[in-house]
Amino acid sequence: MRSMTVTNDVLDVIVVGGGINGAGIAADAAGRGLRVGLYEAQDFASATSSASSKLLHGGLRYLEHYEFRLVGEALAEREVLLKKMPHIARPMRFRLPHRPHLRPAWMIRAGLFLYDHLGKRTTLPASEGIRFGAQSVLHPTMTQGFEYSDCWVDDARLVILNVMEVAERGGEVRNRCRVENAVRDNDLWRVTVCDQLTGERFERCAHALVNAAGPWVSAFYDQGLSLPSPYGIRLIKGSHIVVPKVHDEPQAYILQNDDQRIVFVIPYLDTFSMIGTTDVEYHGDPRSVAIDQDEIRYLLDVYNAHFTHTLTEDDVVWTCSGVRPLCDDESDSPQAITRDYTLTLQQDGEQAPLLSIFGGKLTTYRKLAESAMAKLAPFFPAMGQPWTATSVLPGGDIEGDIGAYQALLAAQYPWLDTAILQRWAISYGTRAERLLQGMRSEADMGQHFGGGLYACELDYLMAEEFVQTADDALWRRSKLGLYLSDAEQQAVADYIDQRQARNAA
């Protein structure tokens, strides 16, 4: 596992929380020359950051709530992020069927005009009006609509690539290491971390502490800091269902519902469609969040009100749920709560600073990280300048587009199954060449577990991507769990356990 040697030297910054905000801040800090520690209580992206709609988007519906700053920033970021991660992100067109009784056409046109022009758009096509013909997958009553551009991204892989960036720039990166408490000692933070697998406790000291605990940002104030939280948060549950592919079109659909909410139907992993999301106030343990029957019925009802190909609960092959930790702005409804982020810096005199992250969304993680570093800049006058806008994430140094890179891999490894080659290219980018190093035939790839997963890939994930359990490999670093039987998944778990035992011996 690539990470800094564990020492008791004083770090510059400790980041609590390995979701997208924590990973992004840690990566930005490490790239500016700061010594960084990143600690996650479970696995990286194991909560909200692997349960999103997997979109890099401005948030078309946020315009109705006058979130112009957030939407503009997010729209501009789409093109930056496409260049930064060409392997795991791609443009996608979205179709919005017009339902006159919900929103008049002029309102949608005005919203799409703003969507086209609020942020810098250089490569993504503009919006347009469209007609649905006789071959449409929608009900015949829906004849007109609109189409616009946004982008898709593998959310969990986005997190792990930022985590890898931290480690490769000298940071200490630890998953399943929970920060139990942090105490100010004048200009230092003394932080106690507990390894959740071994029970070992160790201490780290740092000049600054970042609370990026996501759904636990307020709880960390109570339990880890013994300080009052400057803001309340509201946990809003968002759930998705995955079903066999409902149509063969490359476009996603954005569906308007009578409750003024919208639901996406998004092509997913070639053979599936993802439908979501819900917006439900949540009051339980964020680790225990799960879809309920009302949410499943809600998503199916919205889908069936639009598409000729009907779905039932029997069609649902997988579900995922996460909670969005949104800054409490006392909005009446969950969908009206701001999706913008708030950064709070707490520090008096010579005290070590505490920076806390409230809210945020996947698309703006890089800008949020830059804002976090701007807050910390007075305490680190020698740190480097902003750099992430023009860099690529690990594996993103691809010449040409992803199709050209796949062709290059196919020429170099003609014996490799095409489906595996394509999946590796869009998952690992140029890091696929590390995975394939020294291999000359399928026999060199080791045990085949099913679904195109071989031992060599698991070895890579354990060595380079901090995988410790089968769930890490099958549901976050990949979604191969959708293709493997229970017995095959258990074989993966056994292999990982055996490798870890050998490494520990």
Short mmCIF file of C-alpha atoms in Angstrom, two decimals:
data_model
loop_
_atom_site.label_atom_id
_atom_site.label_comp_id
_atom_site.label_asym_id
_atom_site.label_seq_id
_atom_site.Cartn_x
_atom_site.Cartn_y
_atom_site.Cartn_z
CA MET A 1 0.00 0.00 0.00
CA ARG A 2 1.53 3.30 -1.09
CA SER A 3 1.68 5.67 1.89
CA MET A 4 4.10 7.66 3.98
CA THR A 5 6.06 5.75 6.61
CA VAL A 6 4.28 6.09 9.95
CA THR A 7 6.26 8.41 12.22
CA ASN A 8 5.61 10.75 15.13
CA ASP A 9 6.86 13.78 13.21
CA VAL A 10 4.58 16.79 13.25
CA LEU A 11 2.33 17.02 10.19
CA ASP A 12 1.14 20.24 8.65
CA VAL A 13 -2.48 19.20 8.15
CA ILE A 14 -4.60 16.31 9.42
CA VAL A 15 -7.80 15.68 7.49
CA VAL A 16 -10.60 13.75 9.20
CA GLY A 17 -12.83 11.96 6.69
CA GLY A 18 -12.08 10.12 3.45
CA GLY A 19 -15.05 11.15 1.33
CA ILE A 20 -14.69 13.39 -1.70
CA ASN A 21 -14.21 16.63 0.27
CA GLY A 22 -11.60 15.19 2.62
CA ALA A 23 -9.75 13.43 -0.19
CA GLY A 24 -9.82 16.53 -2.38
CA ILE A 25 -8.51 18.82 0.37
CA ALA A 26 -5.77 16.36 1.34
CA ALA A 27 -4.67 16.00 -2.29
CA ASP A 28 -4.57 19.77 -2.83
CA ALA A 29 -2.56 20.27 0.38
CA ALA A 30 -0.08 17.50 -0.45
CA GLY A 31 0.47 18.96 -3.91
CA ARG A 32 1.37 22.31 -2.35
CA GLY A 33 4.20 20.70 -0.38
CA LEU A 34 2.41 20.28 2.96
CA ARG A 35 2.81 17.13 5.06
CA VAL A 36 -0.65 15.59 5.23
CA GLY A 37 -2.37 12.86 7.20
CA LEU A 38 -5.72 11.57 5.89
CA TYR A 39 -7.74 9.26 8.16
CA GLU A 40 -11.05 7.57 7.37
CA ALA A 41 -13.03 5.59 9.95
CA GLN A 42 -14.25 2.99 7.44
CA ASP A 43 -13.28 2.72 3.77
CA PHE A 44 -12.69 5.64 1.46
CA ALA A 45 -15.95 6.72 -0.22
CA SER A 46 -17.87 4.23 1.91
CA ALA A 47 -20.69 6.66 2.74
CA THR A 48 -22.18 9.55 0.75
CA SER A 49 -19.42 9.73 -1.85
CA SER A 50 -20.21 6.33 -3.37
CA ALA A 51 -24.01 6.78 -3.29
CA SER A 52 -24.40 9.81 -5.54
CA SER A 53 -26.11 10.04 -8.92
CA LYS A 54 -22.56 9.93 -10.37
CA LEU A 55 -22.93 13.21 -12.22
CA LEU A 56 -20.67 16.17 -12.78
CA HIS A 57 -23.45 18.69 -13.24
CA GLY A 58 -24.45 22.22 -12.45
CA GLY A 59 -27.75 21.18 -10.93
CA LEU A 60 -30.42 22.39 -13.32
CA ARG A 61 -33.13 22.31 -10.65
CA TYR A 62 -31.03 24.43 -8.26
CA LEU A 63 -31.78 27.41 -10.51
CA GLU A 64 -35.35 27.36 -9.19
CA HIS A 65 -33.92 28.03 -5.74
CA TYR A 66 -31.70 30.89 -7.03
CA GLU A 67 -28.44 29.01 -6.37
CA PHE A 68 -26.71 30.94 -9.16
CA ARG A 69 -23.23 31.04 -7.57
CA LEU A 70 -23.21 27.29 -6.94
CA VAL A 71 -24.61 26.43 -10.38
CA GLY A 72 -22.16 28.73 -12.17
CA GLU A 73 -19.17 27.30 -10.31
CA ALA A 74 -20.31 23.73 -10.94
CA LEU A 75 -20.96 24.34 -14.64
CA ALA A 76 -17.48 25.77 -15.12
CA GLU A 77 -15.95 22.83 -13.27
CA ARG A 78 -17.40 20.23 -15.64
CA GLU A 79 -14.87 21.00 -18.37
CA VAL A 80 -11.98 21.24 -15.91
CA LEU A 81 -12.82 17.84 -14.44
CA LEU A 82 -13.29 16.16 -17.83
CA LYS A 83 -9.68 17.06 -18.66
CA LYS A 84 -8.49 16.08 -15.19
CA MET A 85 -9.97 12.57 -15.26
CA PRO A 86 -10.65 11.51 -18.88
CA HIS A 87 -10.72 7.83 -17.92
CA ILE A 88 -13.46 7.94 -15.26
CA ALA A 89 -15.58 10.85 -16.57
CA ARG A 90 -17.36 11.46 -19.85
CA PRO A 91 -19.89 13.88 -21.38
CA MET A 92 -23.53 12.80 -21.40
CA ARG A 93 -26.63 14.30 -23.00
CA PHE A 94 -29.81 14.56 -20.91
CA ARG A 95 -33.35 14.54 -22.29
CA LEU A 96 -36.11 16.36 -20.42
CA PRO A 97 -39.64 15.48 -21.58
CA HIS A 98 -41.91 18.53 -21.48
CA ARG A 99 -44.96 18.24 -19.21
CA PRO A 100 -46.81 21.56 -19.56
CA HIS A 101 -48.84 21.22 -16.35
CA LEU A 102 -45.61 21.09 -14.30
CA ARG A 103 -43.35 23.77 -15.80
CA PRO A 104 -44.16 25.95 -18.82
CA ALA A 105 -41.86 25.70 -21.83
CA TRP A 106 -40.68 29.31 -21.45
CA MET A 107 -39.45 28.59 -17.92
CA ILE A 108 -37.48 25.54 -19.08
CA ARG A 109 -36.00 27.46 -22.04
CA ALA A 110 -34.95 30.27 -19.71
CA GLY A 111 -33.41 27.82 -17.29
CA LEU A 112 -31.50 26.06 -20.06
CA PHE A 113 -30.29 29.39 -21.44
CA LEU A 114 -28.83 30.19 -18.03
CA TYR A 115 -27.44 26.66 -17.83
CA ASP A 116 -25.65 27.17 -21.14
CA HIS A 117 -24.16 30.54 -20.16
CA LEU A 118 -23.65 30.74 -16.39
CA GLY A 119 -20.42 28.75 -16.56
CA LYS A 120 -17.67 28.58 -19.17
CA ARG A 121 -18.64 25.95 -21.77
CA THR A 122 -16.10 25.22 -24.49
CA THR A 123 -16.56 21.59 -25.54
CA LEU A 124 -19.98 20.54 -24.28
CA PRO A 125 -22.80 21.11 -26.80
CA ALA A 126 -25.53 23.64 -26.03
CA SER A 127 -29.10 22.77 -25.14
CA GLU A 128 -31.81 22.42 -27.77
CA GLY A 129 -35.47 21.60 -28.20
CA ILE A 130 -36.28 18.12 -29.49
CA ARG A 131 -39.26 16.08 -30.69
CA PHE A 132 -39.87 12.48 -29.67
CA GLY A 133 -40.88 10.41 -32.69
CA ALA A 134 -42.68 7.14 -33.17
CA GLN A 135 -39.68 5.15 -31.97
CA SER A 136 -39.50 7.03 -28.67
CA VAL A 137 -39.12 5.04 -25.45
CA LEU A 138 -41.55 7.45 -23.78
CA HIS A 139 -45.33 7.31 -23.66
CA PRO A 140 -46.88 8.63 -26.92
CA THR A 141 -48.40 11.62 -25.09
CA MET A 142 -44.88 13.00 -24.59
CA THR A 143 -43.95 14.44 -27.95
CA GLN A 144 -41.71 17.39 -27.14
CA GLY A 145 -38.80 18.02 -24.86
CA PHE A 146 -35.35 19.47 -24.40
CA GLU A 147 -31.82 18.14 -24.45
CA TYR A 148 -28.75 19.53 -22.68
CA SER A 149 -25.24 18.53 -21.66
CA ASP A 150 -23.77 17.35 -18.38
CA CYS A 151 -21.22 14.69 -17.45
CA TRP A 152 -21.04 11.27 -15.79
CA VAL A 153 -18.31 10.20 -13.36
CA ASP A 154 -17.46 7.13 -11.30
CA ASP A 155 -17.86 8.76 -7.88
CA ALA A 156 -16.06 6.20 -5.72
CA ARG A 157 -13.13 6.04 -8.13
CA LEU A 158 -12.93 9.83 -8.13
CA VAL A 159 -12.39 9.64 -4.37
CA ILE A 160 -9.78 6.88 -4.48
CA LEU A 161 -7.79 8.64 -7.21
CA ASN A 162 -7.55 11.72 -5.00
CA VAL A 163 -6.51 9.49 -2.09
CA MET A 164 -3.80 7.93 -4.27
CA GLU A 165 -2.62 11.44 -5.14
CA VAL A 166 -2.14 12.15 -1.43
CA ALA A 167 -0.13 8.98 -0.87
CA GLU A 168 2.01 9.45 -3.96
CA ARG A 169 2.87 12.97 -2.81
CA GLY A 170 4.12 11.70 0.53
CA GLY A 171 1.01 11.86 2.68
CA GLU A 172 0.02 9.31 5.29
CA VAL A 173 -3.20 7.66 4.13
CA ARG A 174 -5.14 5.28 6.38
CA ASN A 175 -8.59 3.80 5.95
CA ARG A 176 -10.36 2.04 8.80
CA CYS A 177 -8.58 4.39 11.17
CA ARG A 178 -11.04 6.46 13.20
CA VAL A 179 -10.03 9.77 14.74
CA GLU A 180 -11.29 9.36 18.29
CA ASN A 181 -10.39 12.78 19.62
CA ALA A 182 -8.37 15.87 18.90
CA VAL A 183 -7.03 18.26 21.53
CA ARG A 184 -5.45 21.67 20.99
CA ASP A 185 -2.01 22.03 22.54
CA ASN A 186 -1.27 25.70 21.83
CA ASP A 187 -0.21 25.82 18.17
CA LEU A 188 -0.61 22.05 17.63
CA TRP A 189 -3.42 19.55 17.42
CA ARG A 190 -2.82 16.25 19.22
CA VAL A 191 -4.97 13.65 17.49
CA THR A 192 -5.70 10.12 18.70
CA VAL A 193 -6.42 7.61 15.94
CA CYS A 194 -7.73 4.05 16.41
CA ASP A 195 -7.09 1.31 13.85
CA GLN A 196 -10.52 -0.32 13.55
CA LEU A 197 -9.07 -3.66 12.46
CA THR A 198 -6.34 -4.14 15.07
CA GLY A 199 -7.54 -1.91 17.90
CA GLU A 200 -4.14 -0.17 17.93
CA ARG A 201 -4.19 3.50 18.95
CA PHE A 202 -1.60 6.01 17.84
CA GLU A 203 -1.14 9.75 18.08
CA ARG A 204 -0.45 12.28 15.36
CA CYS A 205 0.30 15.97 15.78
CA ALA A 206 -0.40 18.66 13.21
CA HIS A 207 -0.42 22.42 12.84
CA ALA A 208 -3.96 22.41 11.39
CA LEU A 209 -7.00 20.13 11.57
CA VAL A 210 -9.67 19.76 8.89
CA ASN A 211 -13.04 18.31 9.86
CA ALA A 212 -14.34 16.81 6.61
CA ALA A 213 -16.36 14.08 8.28
CA GLY A 214 -19.38 14.56 6.02
CA PRO A 215 -22.53 13.28 7.75
CA TRP A 216 -20.53 13.19 10.99
CA VAL A 217 -19.17 16.76 10.79
CA SER A 218 -21.34 17.96 13.68
CA ALA A 219 -21.00 14.71 15.64
CA PHE A 220 -17.21 15.06 15.49
CA TYR A 221 -17.52 18.36 17.33
CA ASP A 222 -19.40 16.61 20.15
CA GLN A 223 -17.46 13.35 20.30
CA GLY A 224 -13.99 14.18 19.03
CA LEU A 225 -13.48 17.84 19.84
CA SER A 226 -15.81 18.50 22.82
CA LEU A 227 -16.74 21.79 21.16
CA PRO A 228 -20.07 23.20 20.00
CA SER A 229 -20.68 22.93 16.27
CA PRO A 230 -20.97 26.34 14.57
CA TYR A 231 -23.74 25.07 12.31
CA GLY A 232 -26.46 22.49 12.42
CA ILE A 233 -26.76 20.02 9.56
CA ARG A 234 -29.73 18.26 8.09
CA LEU A 235 -29.23 14.75 6.79
CA ILE A 236 -31.12 14.22 3.54
CA LYS A 237 -31.33 10.64 2.29
CA GLY A 238 -30.94 10.04 -1.42
CA SER A 239 -31.60 6.57 -2.81
CA HIS A 240 -31.15 4.95 -6.21
CA ILE A 241 -32.31 1.71 -7.77
CA VAL A 242 -30.45 -0.21 -10.47
CA VAL A 243 -32.41 -2.23 -13.03
CA PRO A 244 -31.57 -4.04 -16.28
CA LYS A 245 -31.05 -1.54 -19.08
CA VAL A 246 -34.39 0.06 -19.97
CA HIS A 247 -33.38 1.40 -23.41
CA ASP A 248 -30.47 1.35 -25.83
CA GLU A 249 -30.08 5.11 -26.24
CA PRO A 250 -26.87 6.78 -25.01
CA GLN A 251 -28.78 9.67 -23.45
CA ALA A 252 -29.94 9.93 -19.87
CA TYR A 253 -33.42 11.20 -19.02
CA ILE A 254 -34.42 13.77 -16.42
CA LEU A 255 -38.04 13.29 -15.41
CA GLN A 256 -40.30 15.91 -13.83
CA ASN A 257 -42.71 14.72 -11.18
CA ASP A 258 -45.92 16.21 -9.81
CA ASP A 259 -44.21 17.02 -6.49
CA GLN A 260 -41.83 19.37 -8.38
CA ARG A 261 -38.91 16.99 -7.86
CA ILE A 262 -36.90 15.42 -10.66
CA VAL A 263 -35.65 11.86 -11.14
CA PHE A 264 -32.78 10.75 -13.38
CA VAL A 265 -32.72 7.60 -15.54
CA ILE A 266 -29.06 7.13 -16.38
CA PRO A 267 -27.27 4.48 -18.50
CA TYR A 268 -25.10 2.50 -16.10
CA LEU A 269 -22.27 0.02 -16.72
CA ASP A 270 -23.46 -0.87 -20.26
CA THR A 271 -26.07 -3.39 -19.10
CA PHE A 272 -28.01 -1.46 -16.43
CA SER A 273 -29.94 1.74 -15.81
CA MET A 274 -29.75 3.74 -12.58
CA ILE A 275 -32.89 5.55 -11.40
CA GLY A 276 -32.81 8.20 -8.67
CA THR A 277 -32.68 10.06 -6.50
CA THR A 278 -35.05 10.61 -3.60
CA ASP A 279 -34.94 13.48 -1.08
CA VAL A 280 -36.02 12.30 2.38
CA GLU A 281 -35.18 13.80 5.76
CA TYR A 282 -33.09 11.28 7.72
CA HIS A 283 -32.58 11.05 11.49
CA GLY A 284 -30.77 7.74 12.01
CA ASP A 285 -27.17 6.55 11.95
CA PRO A 286 -25.68 7.48 8.55
CA ARG A 287 -23.92 4.09 8.47
CA SER A 288 -27.30 2.35 8.61
CA VAL A 289 -28.96 4.26 5.79
CA ALA A 290 -30.89 2.09 3.34
CA ILE A 291 -33.65 2.49 0.80
CA ASP A 292 -37.18 1.80 2.01
CA GLN A 293 -40.21 0.47 0.17
CA ASP A 294 -41.77 3.90 -0.18
CA GLU A 295 -38.67 5.17 -1.99
CA ILE A 296 -38.60 2.15 -4.32
CA ARG A 297 -42.27 2.66 -5.17
CA TYR A 298 -41.72 6.40 -5.65
CA LEU A 299 -38.88 5.90 -8.15
CA LEU A 300 -40.76 3.18 -10.02
CA ASP A 301 -43.92 5.30 -10.20
CA VAL A 302 -42.04 8.29 -11.64
CA TYR A 303 -40.28 6.07 -14.17
CA ASN A 304 -43.47 4.21 -15.20
CA ALA A 305 -45.32 7.51 -15.67
CA HIS A 306 -42.89 8.32 -18.49
CA PHE A 307 -41.62 5.11 -20.15
CA THR A 308 -43.49 2.52 -22.20
CA HIS A 309 -41.28 -0.28 -20.86
CA THR A 310 -42.74 -0.76 -17.38
CA LEU A 311 -40.81 -1.86 -14.30
CA THR A 312 -41.81 -3.62 -11.10
CA GLU A 313 -39.99 -4.20 -7.82
CA ASP A 314 -38.86 -7.58 -9.20
CA ASP A 315 -36.71 -5.74 -11.76
CA VAL A 316 -34.57 -4.05 -9.09
CA VAL A 317 -31.17 -5.79 -8.97
CA TRP A 318 -29.40 -3.42 -6.58
CA THR A 319 -30.02 -0.32 -4.50
CA CYS A 320 -27.81 2.28 -2.88
CA SER A 321 -28.53 5.03 -0.41
CA GLY A 322 -26.50 7.85 1.10
CA VAL A 323 -27.14 10.89 3.23
CA ARG A 324 -26.21 14.38 2.12
CA PRO A 325 -24.96 16.46 5.06
CA LEU A 326 -26.48 19.83 4.17
CA CYS A 327 -26.02 23.03 6.14
CA ASP A 328 -29.31 23.74 7.94
CA ASP A 329 -30.82 26.84 6.36
CA GLU A 330 -34.28 26.20 7.88
CA SER A 331 -35.83 25.43 4.50
CA ASP A 332 -39.29 23.92 4.61
CA SER A 333 -38.59 20.97 2.31
CA PRO A 334 -35.55 18.73 1.81
CA GLN A 335 -35.22 19.64 -1.89
CA ALA A 336 -35.10 23.38 -1.06
CA ILE A 337 -32.10 23.13 1.29
CA THR A 338 -29.02 24.69 -0.23
CA ARG A 339 -26.50 22.35 -1.85
CA ASP A 340 -23.81 25.01 -1.50
CA TYR A 341 -20.91 24.51 0.89
CA THR A 342 -19.84 26.46 3.95
CA LEU A 343 -16.26 26.51 5.30
CA THR A 344 -15.74 27.58 8.89
CA LEU A 345 -12.30 28.48 10.29
CA GLN A 346 -11.98 28.60 14.09
CA GLN A 347 -8.79 29.97 15.61
CA ASP A 348 -7.86 32.56 18.23
CA GLY A 349 -4.46 34.08 18.88
CA GLU A 350 -1.72 31.48 18.52
CA GLN A 351 -4.13 28.54 18.54
CA ALA A 352 -3.86 25.80 15.93
CA PRO A 353 -6.62 26.34 13.34
CA LEU A 354 -9.68 24.13 12.90
CA LEU A 355 -11.36 24.17 9.48
CA SER A 356 -14.75 22.47 9.12
CA ILE A 357 -16.62 21.60 5.92
CA PHE A 358 -20.42 21.77 5.84
CA GLY A 359 -22.28 20.65 2.72
CA GLY A 360 -20.84 20.51 -0.77
CA LYS A 361 -21.42 18.40 -3.87
CA LEU A 362 -19.35 16.08 -6.01
CA THR A 363 -18.92 18.49 -8.91
CA THR A 364 -17.44 21.31 -6.82
CA TYR A 365 -15.04 19.23 -4.72
CA ARG A 366 -11.93 20.70 -6.38
CA LYS A 367 -13.08 24.30 -5.95
CA LEU A 368 -14.06 23.53 -2.36
CA ALA A 369 -10.54 22.21 -1.76
CA GLU A 370 -9.04 25.38 -3.22
CA SER A 371 -11.26 27.46 -0.94
CA ALA A 372 -10.14 25.35 2.03
CA MET A 373 -6.48 25.97 1.18
CA ALA A 374 -7.15 29.69 0.85
CA LYS A 375 -8.53 29.63 4.42
CA LEU A 376 -5.40 27.82 5.66
CA ALA A 377 -2.91 29.86 3.61
CA PRO A 378 -2.12 32.43 6.37
CA PHE A 379 -0.84 29.60 8.57
CA PHE A 380 1.42 28.12 5.87
CA PRO A 381 3.07 31.06 4.08
CA ALA A 382 5.58 28.79 2.33
CA MET A 383 3.03 26.46 0.76
CA GLY A 384 2.67 26.24 -3.00
CA GLN A 385 0.16 27.91 -5.28
CA PRO A 386 -3.10 26.43 -6.63
CA TRP A 387 -2.29 23.60 -9.03
CA THR A 388 -5.20 21.19 -9.40
CA ALA A 389 -6.98 22.95 -12.29
CA THR A 390 -4.33 21.88 -14.79
CA SER A 391 -3.23 18.52 -13.35
CA VAL A 392 -4.60 15.06 -14.06
CA LEU A 393 -5.52 12.43 -11.52
CA PRO A 394 -3.61 9.10 -11.44
CA GLY A 395 -4.17 7.28 -14.72
CA GLY A 396 -5.47 10.38 -16.46
CA ASP A 397 -2.34 11.08 -18.51
CA ILE A 398 -3.94 9.71 -21.67
CA GLU A 399 -2.90 10.98 -25.09
CA GLY A 400 -5.98 11.50 -27.19
CA ASP A 401 -9.39 10.26 -26.07
CA ILE A 402 -10.25 7.12 -24.12
CA GLY A 403 -11.18 5.25 -27.30
CA ALA A 404 -7.73 5.83 -28.74
CA TYR A 405 -6.17 4.64 -25.51
CA GLN A 406 -8.26 1.46 -25.57
CA ALA A 407 -7.06 0.81 -29.11
CA LEU A 408 -3.47 1.30 -27.95
CA LEU A 409 -3.92 -1.23 -25.14
CA ALA A 410 -5.58 -3.68 -27.53
CA ALA A 411 -2.57 -3.48 -29.85
CA GLN A 412 -0.14 -4.05 -26.97
CA TYR A 413 -2.14 -6.86 -25.37
CA PRO A 414 -4.04 -8.59 -28.19
CA TRP A 415 -4.69 -11.65 -26.02
CA LEU A 416 -6.63 -9.66 -23.41
CA ASP A 417 -10.42 -10.02 -23.46
CA THR A 418 -11.96 -6.91 -25.03
CA ALA A 419 -14.52 -6.36 -22.26
CA ILE A 420 -11.82 -6.53 -19.58
CA LEU A 421 -9.54 -4.22 -21.55
CA GLN A 422 -12.30 -1.64 -21.93
CA ARG A 423 -13.23 -1.80 -18.25
CA TRP A 424 -9.61 -1.44 -17.15
CA ALA A 425 -9.09 1.53 -19.47
CA ILE A 426 -12.06 3.47 -18.09
CA SER A 427 -11.33 2.44 -14.50
CA TYR A 428 -7.55 2.76 -14.28
CA GLY A 429 -6.50 4.76 -17.33
CA THR A 430 -2.75 4.46 -17.86
CA ARG A 431 -2.43 2.67 -14.52
CA ALA A 432 -3.79 -0.38 -16.35
CA GLU A 433 -0.26 -0.76 -17.71
CA ARG A 434 1.02 -1.29 -14.16
CA LEU A 435 -1.65 -3.93 -13.68
CA LEU A 436 -0.54 -5.68 -16.88
CA GLN A 437 3.18 -5.42 -16.25
CA GLY A 438 4.97 -8.69 -17.02
CA MET A 439 1.86 -10.44 -18.36
CA ARG A 440 1.94 -12.24 -21.68
CA SER A 441 -1.25 -14.33 -21.59
CA GLU A 442 -4.43 -14.91 -19.64
CA ALA A 443 -2.63 -17.61 -17.66
CA ASP A 444 -0.47 -14.88 -16.09
CA MET A 445 -3.53 -13.11 -14.68
CA GLY A 446 -4.08 -15.66 -11.91
CA GLN A 447 -7.32 -17.01 -10.50
CA HIS A 448 -10.53 -15.99 -12.26
CA PHE A 449 -13.31 -15.22 -9.77
CA GLY A 450 -16.03 -14.52 -12.36
CA GLY A 451 -17.29 -11.36 -14.02
CA GLY A 452 -13.89 -10.67 -15.58
CA LEU A 453 -12.18 -10.28 -12.19
CA TYR A 454 -8.76 -11.93 -11.94
CA ALA A 455 -6.30 -12.22 -9.09
CA CYS A 456 -3.91 -9.76 -10.73
CA GLU A 457 -6.54 -7.01 -10.43
CA LEU A 458 -7.12 -7.77 -6.75
CA ASP A 459 -3.36 -7.72 -6.18
CA TYR A 460 -3.20 -4.28 -7.81
CA LEU A 461 -6.12 -2.97 -5.77
CA MET A 462 -4.55 -4.14 -2.52
CA ALA A 463 -1.12 -2.77 -3.41
CA GLU A 464 -2.16 0.57 -4.93
CA GLU A 465 -5.74 1.39 -3.90
CA PHE A 466 -5.95 0.53 -0.19
CA VAL A 467 -8.34 -2.42 -0.58
CA GLN A 468 -8.75 -4.44 2.62
CA THR A 469 -12.07 -6.23 2.14
CA ALA A 470 -14.14 -7.73 -0.66
CA ASP A 471 -16.66 -4.88 -0.37
CA ASP A 472 -13.86 -2.37 -0.99
CA ALA A 473 -12.97 -4.15 -4.23
CA LEU A 474 -16.43 -5.16 -5.45
CA TRP A 475 -18.62 -2.18 -4.52
CA ARG A 476 -16.33 0.86 -4.38
CA ARG A 477 -13.17 0.40 -6.46
CA SER A 478 -15.46 -1.36 -8.94
CA LYS A 479 -19.09 -2.43 -9.15
CA LEU A 480 -18.22 -6.02 -10.05
CA GLY A 481 -20.42 -7.19 -7.20
CA LEU A 482 -23.31 -6.74 -9.63
CA TYR A 483 -21.90 -9.57 -11.76
CA LEU A 484 -20.59 -12.05 -9.17
CA SER A 485 -22.64 -14.67 -7.33
CA ASP A 486 -22.55 -14.93 -3.53
CA ALA A 487 -20.12 -17.84 -3.80
CA GLU A 488 -17.85 -15.89 -6.14
CA GLN A 489 -17.91 -12.88 -3.82
CA GLN A 490 -16.96 -15.14 -0.92
CA ALA A 491 -14.04 -16.48 -2.95
CA VAL A 492 -12.86 -12.87 -3.42
CA ALA A 493 -13.12 -12.27 0.33
CA ASP A 494 -11.14 -15.45 1.07
CA TYR A 495 -8.40 -14.47 -1.38
CA ILE A 496 -8.04 -11.00 0.14
CA ASP A 497 -7.95 -12.42 3.67
CA GLN A 498 -5.28 -14.95 2.70
CA ARG A 499 -3.13 -12.31 1.01
CA GLN A 500 -3.38 -10.02 4.00
CA ALA A 501 -2.48 -12.84 6.38
CA ARG A 502 0.60 -13.65 4.28
CA ASN A 503 1.63 -10.00 4.17
CA ALA A 504 1.24 -9.67 7.94
CA ALA A 505 3.27 -12.82 8.66
#
